[in-house]
Amino acid sequence: MDSQLKGRDLLTLLDYTSEEITYLLEKALVMKKEAAAGNLPPILPGKTLGMIFEKHSTRTRISFEVGMIQLGGHAMFMNAKDLQIGRGESVYDTALVLSEYLDGVMIRANSHEMVKELAKHSTIPVINGLTDIFHPCQALADLLTIIEVKGALAGKKIAYVGDGNNVAHSLVIGAANMGMEVAVATPEGFEFNQNLFVKAQKIAALNGGSVIQTYEPREAVEDADVVYTDVWTSMGQEEESAARLEAFKGFQINDQLVAHAKEDYMFLHCLPAHREEEVATSVIDGPNSYVFQQAGNRLHAQKAVLATLL
């Protein structure tokens, strides 16, 4: 499988089969155990990952940089505003130039179309660190955390409650590939992308799972093994904050809502969180919360991706 995936891009989990996603998750589990035992073999000696950021980052930047260091390579932070691409150089020219210097690119960008163009013209792997439509590396860390806590993915129910955004898209596509039962609850006007929703349903059906959508958080959370949410106002949407706060009333993950999930449910959030907005402090700091284990797993999931693609 390593040879099959080497040199591939990771732009969206739609481009990966359930077998390939499973392989990356299993590799991440092994690498995490090896790291805990102090075994950090230099798998990528002399390799350099360029990291381009159009958006602020905590977990993405640090986990990728630490991951490359632990793998024996080097990571180079590049603010898009400091590059010529920020002054009008074409994506085509930038892709060809970066391919001359680097072994891979991780980019956290505004436009998924721009990242697709960068990957099209690059001769090195391009990894999506977040775009307006997808966040595949986050989804891999999410699935890894569920495996660690629940022991399996197939047949487990995951409820996503909140904005039908990039995090939701990748999470649902990944869960569908793993044969999970997925329920998405959003307010009207903030639905999951319908084209992607249909694709996720087809993927789930092929893998023994299911995907449904609703406007009722309680319906989604009923008997859920996993309850997941994200901020109601993402980066770049700050002007919509007041309207979103009004639209999302009733969608907070709180003690009353999670009472409808399974007693041993696990709570996940990609972070950063706005406490007492999309999630009650009693839930995110409660015994069923695994948000910091989830954040830590960004490192291990991405190391598996880096070790495989690079």
Coordinates of C-alpha atoms in Angstrom, one line a residue:
M1 CA 0.0 0.0 0.0
D2 CA 2.9 2.4 0.7
S3 CA 4.1 2.1 -2.9
Q4 CA 0.5 2.6 -4.1
L5 CA 0.1 5.8 -2.1
K6 CA 3.6 7.3 -2.5
G7 CA 3.5 10.6 -4.3
R8 CA -0.3 11.0 -4.1
D9 CA -2.0 14.2 -3.1
L10 CA -4.4 14.4 -0.2
L11 CA -6.9 17.0 -1.1
T12 CA -10.1 15.3 0.0
L13 CA -11.0 11.8 1.3
L14 CA -13.3 11.4 -1.7
D15 CA -10.1 10.6 -3.6
Y16 CA -9.2 7.7 -1.2
T17 CA -10.9 4.3 -0.9
S18 CA -12.0 2.8 2.4
E19 CA -9.0 0.4 2.3
E20 CA -6.6 3.3 1.8
I21 CA -8.1 5.3 4.7
T22 CA -8.0 2.2 6.9
Y23 CA -4.3 1.7 6.0
L24 CA -3.5 5.3 7.0
L25 CA -5.4 4.9 10.3
E26 CA -3.7 1.6 11.1
K27 CA -0.3 3.1 10.3
A28 CA -1.0 6.1 12.6
L29 CA -1.9 3.8 15.4
V30 CA 1.4 1.9 15.0
M31 CA 3.4 5.1 14.8
K32 CA 1.7 6.5 17.8
K33 CA 2.6 3.4 19.9
E34 CA 6.2 3.5 18.6
A35 CA 6.5 7.2 19.5
A36 CA 5.2 6.5 23.0
A37 CA 7.9 3.8 23.4
G38 CA 10.6 6.3 22.4
N39 CA 11.0 4.8 18.9
L40 CA 11.2 7.6 16.4
P41 CA 13.0 6.2 13.3
P42 CA 14.0 8.9 10.8
I43 CA 11.8 7.8 8.0
L44 CA 12.1 11.1 6.0
P45 CA 15.8 12.1 6.3
G46 CA 16.6 15.1 4.2
K47 CA 13.0 15.6 3.2
T48 CA 11.5 19.1 3.4
L49 CA 7.8 20.0 3.7
G50 CA 6.8 23.5 2.7
M51 CA 3.8 24.7 4.7
I52 CA 1.8 27.6 3.1
F53 CA -0.7 29.4 5.3
E54 CA -3.4 31.8 4.2
K55 CA -5.3 31.3 7.5
H56 CA -4.2 31.3 11.1
S57 CA -3.4 28.0 12.7
T58 CA -2.4 26.4 16.0
R59 CA -2.9 22.6 15.6
T60 CA -2.2 22.3 11.9
R61 CA 1.0 24.2 11.9
I62 CA 2.5 22.7 15.1
S63 CA 1.4 19.1 14.4
F64 CA 2.8 19.1 10.8
E65 CA 6.1 20.8 11.9
V66 CA 6.6 18.5 14.9
G67 CA 5.6 15.5 12.7
M68 CA 8.3 16.3 10.2
I69 CA 10.9 16.8 12.9
Q70 CA 10.0 13.4 14.5
L71 CA 10.3 11.7 11.0
G72 CA 13.8 13.1 10.5
G73 CA 12.8 15.8 8.0
H74 CA 12.3 19.5 8.1
A75 CA 9.2 21.7 7.8
M76 CA 9.3 25.3 6.4
F77 CA 6.6 27.8 7.5
M78 CA 5.5 30.2 4.7
N79 CA 3.0 32.9 5.2
A80 CA 1.2 33.3 1.8
K81 CA 1.4 37.1 2.2
D82 CA 5.2 36.8 2.2
L83 CA 5.3 34.7 -1.0
Q84 CA 5.1 36.0 -4.5
I85 CA 1.8 34.2 -4.9
G86 CA 0.5 36.8 -2.4
R87 CA 1.5 39.5 -4.9
G88 CA 0.0 38.0 -8.0
E89 CA 2.3 35.3 -9.2
S90 CA 0.2 32.6 -10.8
V91 CA -0.5 29.3 -9.0
Y92 CA 0.9 27.5 -12.1
D93 CA 4.3 29.2 -11.7
T94 CA 4.3 28.8 -8.0
A95 CA 3.6 25.1 -8.3
L96 CA 6.5 24.5 -10.7
V97 CA 8.9 26.6 -8.6
L98 CA 8.0 24.9 -5.3
S99 CA 8.4 21.5 -7.0
E100 CA 12.0 22.3 -7.7
Y101 CA 12.8 23.0 -4.0
L102 CA 10.5 20.8 -1.8
D103 CA 9.5 17.2 -1.3
G104 CA 5.9 18.1 -0.4
V105 CA 3.6 21.0 0.3
M106 CA 0.9 21.3 3.0
I107 CA -1.4 24.3 2.4
R108 CA -4.0 25.9 4.6
A109 CA -6.0 28.0 2.1
N110 CA -9.1 30.0 1.5
S111 CA -10.1 28.4 -1.8
H112 CA -10.2 24.7 -2.5
E113 CA -10.1 25.4 -6.2
M114 CA -6.7 27.1 -5.8
V115 CA -5.4 24.1 -3.9
K116 CA -6.6 21.8 -6.7
E117 CA -4.8 24.0 -9.2
L118 CA -1.6 23.9 -7.1
A119 CA -1.7 20.1 -7.0
K120 CA -2.5 19.8 -10.7
H121 CA 0.7 21.6 -11.7
S122 CA 3.0 20.3 -8.8
T123 CA 5.3 17.3 -9.3
I124 CA 5.3 16.7 -5.5
P125 CA 2.5 15.7 -3.1
V126 CA 0.2 18.4 -2.0
I127 CA -1.7 18.0 1.3
N128 CA -4.8 20.0 2.2
G129 CA -4.4 21.5 5.6
L130 CA -7.8 23.1 5.3
T131 CA -9.8 24.8 2.6
D132 CA -13.3 26.3 2.4
I133 CA -14.8 22.9 1.5
F134 CA -12.6 20.2 3.1
H135 CA -10.4 19.4 6.1
P136 CA -9.3 15.8 5.5
C137 CA -6.4 15.7 8.0
Q138 CA -8.8 16.7 10.8
A139 CA -11.2 13.8 9.8
L140 CA -8.3 11.3 9.9
A141 CA -7.5 12.4 13.5
D142 CA -11.2 12.2 14.4
L143 CA -11.5 8.6 13.1
L144 CA -8.3 7.7 14.8
T145 CA -9.6 8.9 18.1
I146 CA -12.9 7.0 17.8
I147 CA -11.0 3.8 17.1
E148 CA -8.9 4.3 20.2
V149 CA -11.9 4.9 22.4
K150 CA -14.5 2.6 20.8
G151 CA -12.3 -0.1 19.3
A152 CA -14.0 0.0 15.9
L153 CA -15.7 2.4 13.4
A154 CA -18.1 0.2 11.4
G155 CA -21.7 0.2 12.8
K156 CA -21.0 3.1 15.3
K157 CA -23.3 6.1 15.1
I158 CA -21.8 9.6 14.9
A159 CA -23.9 12.7 15.2
Y160 CA -22.6 16.0 13.8
V161 CA -24.6 19.0 15.2
G162 CA -23.9 22.5 13.9
D163 CA -22.7 24.2 10.7
G164 CA -22.5 22.2 7.5
N165 CA -18.9 23.3 6.9
N166 CA -15.6 22.0 5.7
V167 CA -15.0 20.0 8.9
A168 CA -18.5 18.4 8.6
H169 CA -17.9 17.5 4.9
S170 CA -14.6 15.6 5.6
L171 CA -15.9 14.0 8.8
V172 CA -19.0 12.6 7.1
I173 CA -17.1 11.4 4.0
G174 CA -14.5 9.7 6.2
A175 CA -17.2 8.1 8.5
A176 CA -19.2 7.0 5.4
N177 CA -16.1 5.2 4.1
M178 CA -15.7 3.4 7.4
G179 CA -19.3 2.1 7.4
M180 CA -20.5 4.3 10.2
E181 CA -24.1 5.5 10.8
V182 CA -23.9 9.3 10.3
A183 CA -26.6 11.8 11.3
V184 CA -26.1 15.5 10.5
A185 CA -28.2 18.2 12.2
T186 CA -27.9 21.8 10.9
P187 CA -30.2 24.8 11.0
E188 CA -32.1 25.6 7.8
G189 CA -29.8 27.6 5.5
F190 CA -26.6 26.1 6.9
E191 CA -27.0 22.6 5.5
F192 CA -24.3 20.2 4.4
N193 CA -23.3 20.7 0.8
Q194 CA -26.0 18.6 -1.1
N195 CA -23.7 17.4 -3.8
L196 CA -21.3 16.0 -1.2
F197 CA -24.1 14.7 0.9
V198 CA -25.4 12.5 -2.0
K199 CA -21.8 11.3 -2.6
A200 CA -21.4 10.5 1.1
Q201 CA -24.7 8.5 1.0
K202 CA -23.5 6.4 -1.9
I203 CA -20.1 5.8 -0.2
A204 CA -21.9 4.7 3.0
A205 CA -24.2 2.3 1.2
L206 CA -21.2 0.6 -0.4
N207 CA -19.5 0.2 3.0
G208 CA -22.5 -0.9 5.1
G209 CA -23.2 2.5 6.7
S210 CA -25.8 5.2 6.3
V211 CA -26.0 9.0 6.2
I212 CA -29.0 11.1 7.1
Q213 CA -29.7 14.8 7.6
T214 CA -32.1 16.6 9.9
Y215 CA -32.9 20.0 11.4
E216 CA -33.5 18.4 14.8
P217 CA -30.4 18.0 17.0
R218 CA -32.2 15.6 19.3
E219 CA -33.0 13.3 16.4
A220 CA -29.3 13.2 15.3
V221 CA -28.0 12.6 18.8
E222 CA -30.4 9.8 19.7
D223 CA -28.4 6.7 20.7
A224 CA -25.2 8.2 19.2
D225 CA -21.8 6.7 20.1
V226 CA -20.1 10.0 19.1
V227 CA -21.3 13.6 19.3
Y228 CA -19.4 16.1 17.3
T229 CA -19.6 19.9 16.8
D230 CA -17.6 22.8 15.5
V231 CA -17.7 26.6 16.0
W232 CA -20.8 28.3 14.5
T233 CA -18.7 31.2 13.1
S234 CA -15.6 30.1 11.2
M235 CA -12.6 32.2 10.2
G236 CA -13.7 34.8 7.5
Q237 CA -17.3 34.7 8.7
E238 CA -17.0 37.2 11.6
E239 CA -19.4 39.7 10.1
E240 CA -22.1 37.0 10.2
S241 CA -21.5 36.2 13.9
A242 CA -24.7 37.9 15.3
A243 CA -26.9 36.3 12.6
R244 CA -25.4 32.9 13.2
L245 CA -25.8 33.1 16.9
E246 CA -29.5 33.6 16.3
A247 CA -29.8 30.9 13.7
F248 CA -28.0 28.3 15.8
K249 CA -30.1 28.7 19.0
G250 CA -31.1 25.2 20.1
F251 CA -28.0 23.6 18.5
Q252 CA -25.7 23.8 21.5
I253 CA -24.2 20.6 22.7
N254 CA -25.2 20.6 26.4
D255 CA -26.1 18.1 29.1
Q256 CA -29.8 18.1 28.1
L257 CA -29.0 17.2 24.5
V258 CA -26.3 14.5 25.2
A259 CA -28.7 12.8 27.6
H260 CA -30.2 11.4 24.4
A261 CA -26.9 9.8 23.3
K262 CA -25.6 6.5 24.6
E263 CA -24.4 6.7 28.2
D264 CA -20.8 6.0 27.1
Y265 CA -20.9 8.5 24.2
M266 CA -17.8 10.4 23.3
F267 CA -17.7 14.1 22.6
L268 CA -15.4 15.5 19.9
H269 CA -14.6 19.1 18.7
C270 CA -11.9 20.0 16.2
L271 CA -11.0 23.1 18.3
P272 CA -10.7 26.0 18.9
A273 CA -14.0 26.0 20.8
H274 CA -16.2 28.8 21.9
R275 CA -17.3 27.6 25.3
E276 CA -21.0 28.2 26.2
E277 CA -21.7 28.9 22.5
E278 CA -21.7 25.7 20.4
V279 CA -20.8 23.6 23.5
A280 CA -21.4 23.8 27.2
T281 CA -18.4 23.8 29.4
S282 CA -19.8 20.9 31.4
V283 CA -19.7 18.8 28.2
I284 CA -16.3 19.8 26.8
D285 CA -14.7 19.4 30.2
G286 CA -16.8 16.4 31.2
P287 CA -15.8 12.7 31.4
N288 CA -17.1 11.9 27.9
S289 CA -14.9 14.5 26.2
Y290 CA -11.9 13.4 24.2
V291 CA -11.1 16.7 22.5
F292 CA -7.5 17.0 23.6
Q293 CA -6.7 13.3 22.7
Q294 CA -8.4 14.2 19.4
A295 CA -6.1 17.3 19.0
G296 CA -3.1 15.2 19.9
N297 CA -4.0 12.7 17.2
R298 CA -3.6 15.3 14.5
L299 CA 0.2 14.7 15.0
H300 CA -0.1 10.9 14.6
A301 CA -2.5 10.9 11.7
Q302 CA -0.5 13.4 9.8
K303 CA 2.8 11.6 10.5
A304 CA 1.2 8.5 8.8
V305 CA 0.2 10.7 5.8
L306 CA 3.7 12.3 5.6
A307 CA 5.5 9.0 5.9
T308 CA 3.3 7.4 3.2
L309 CA 3.0 10.2 0.7
L310 CA 6.5 11.5 0.9

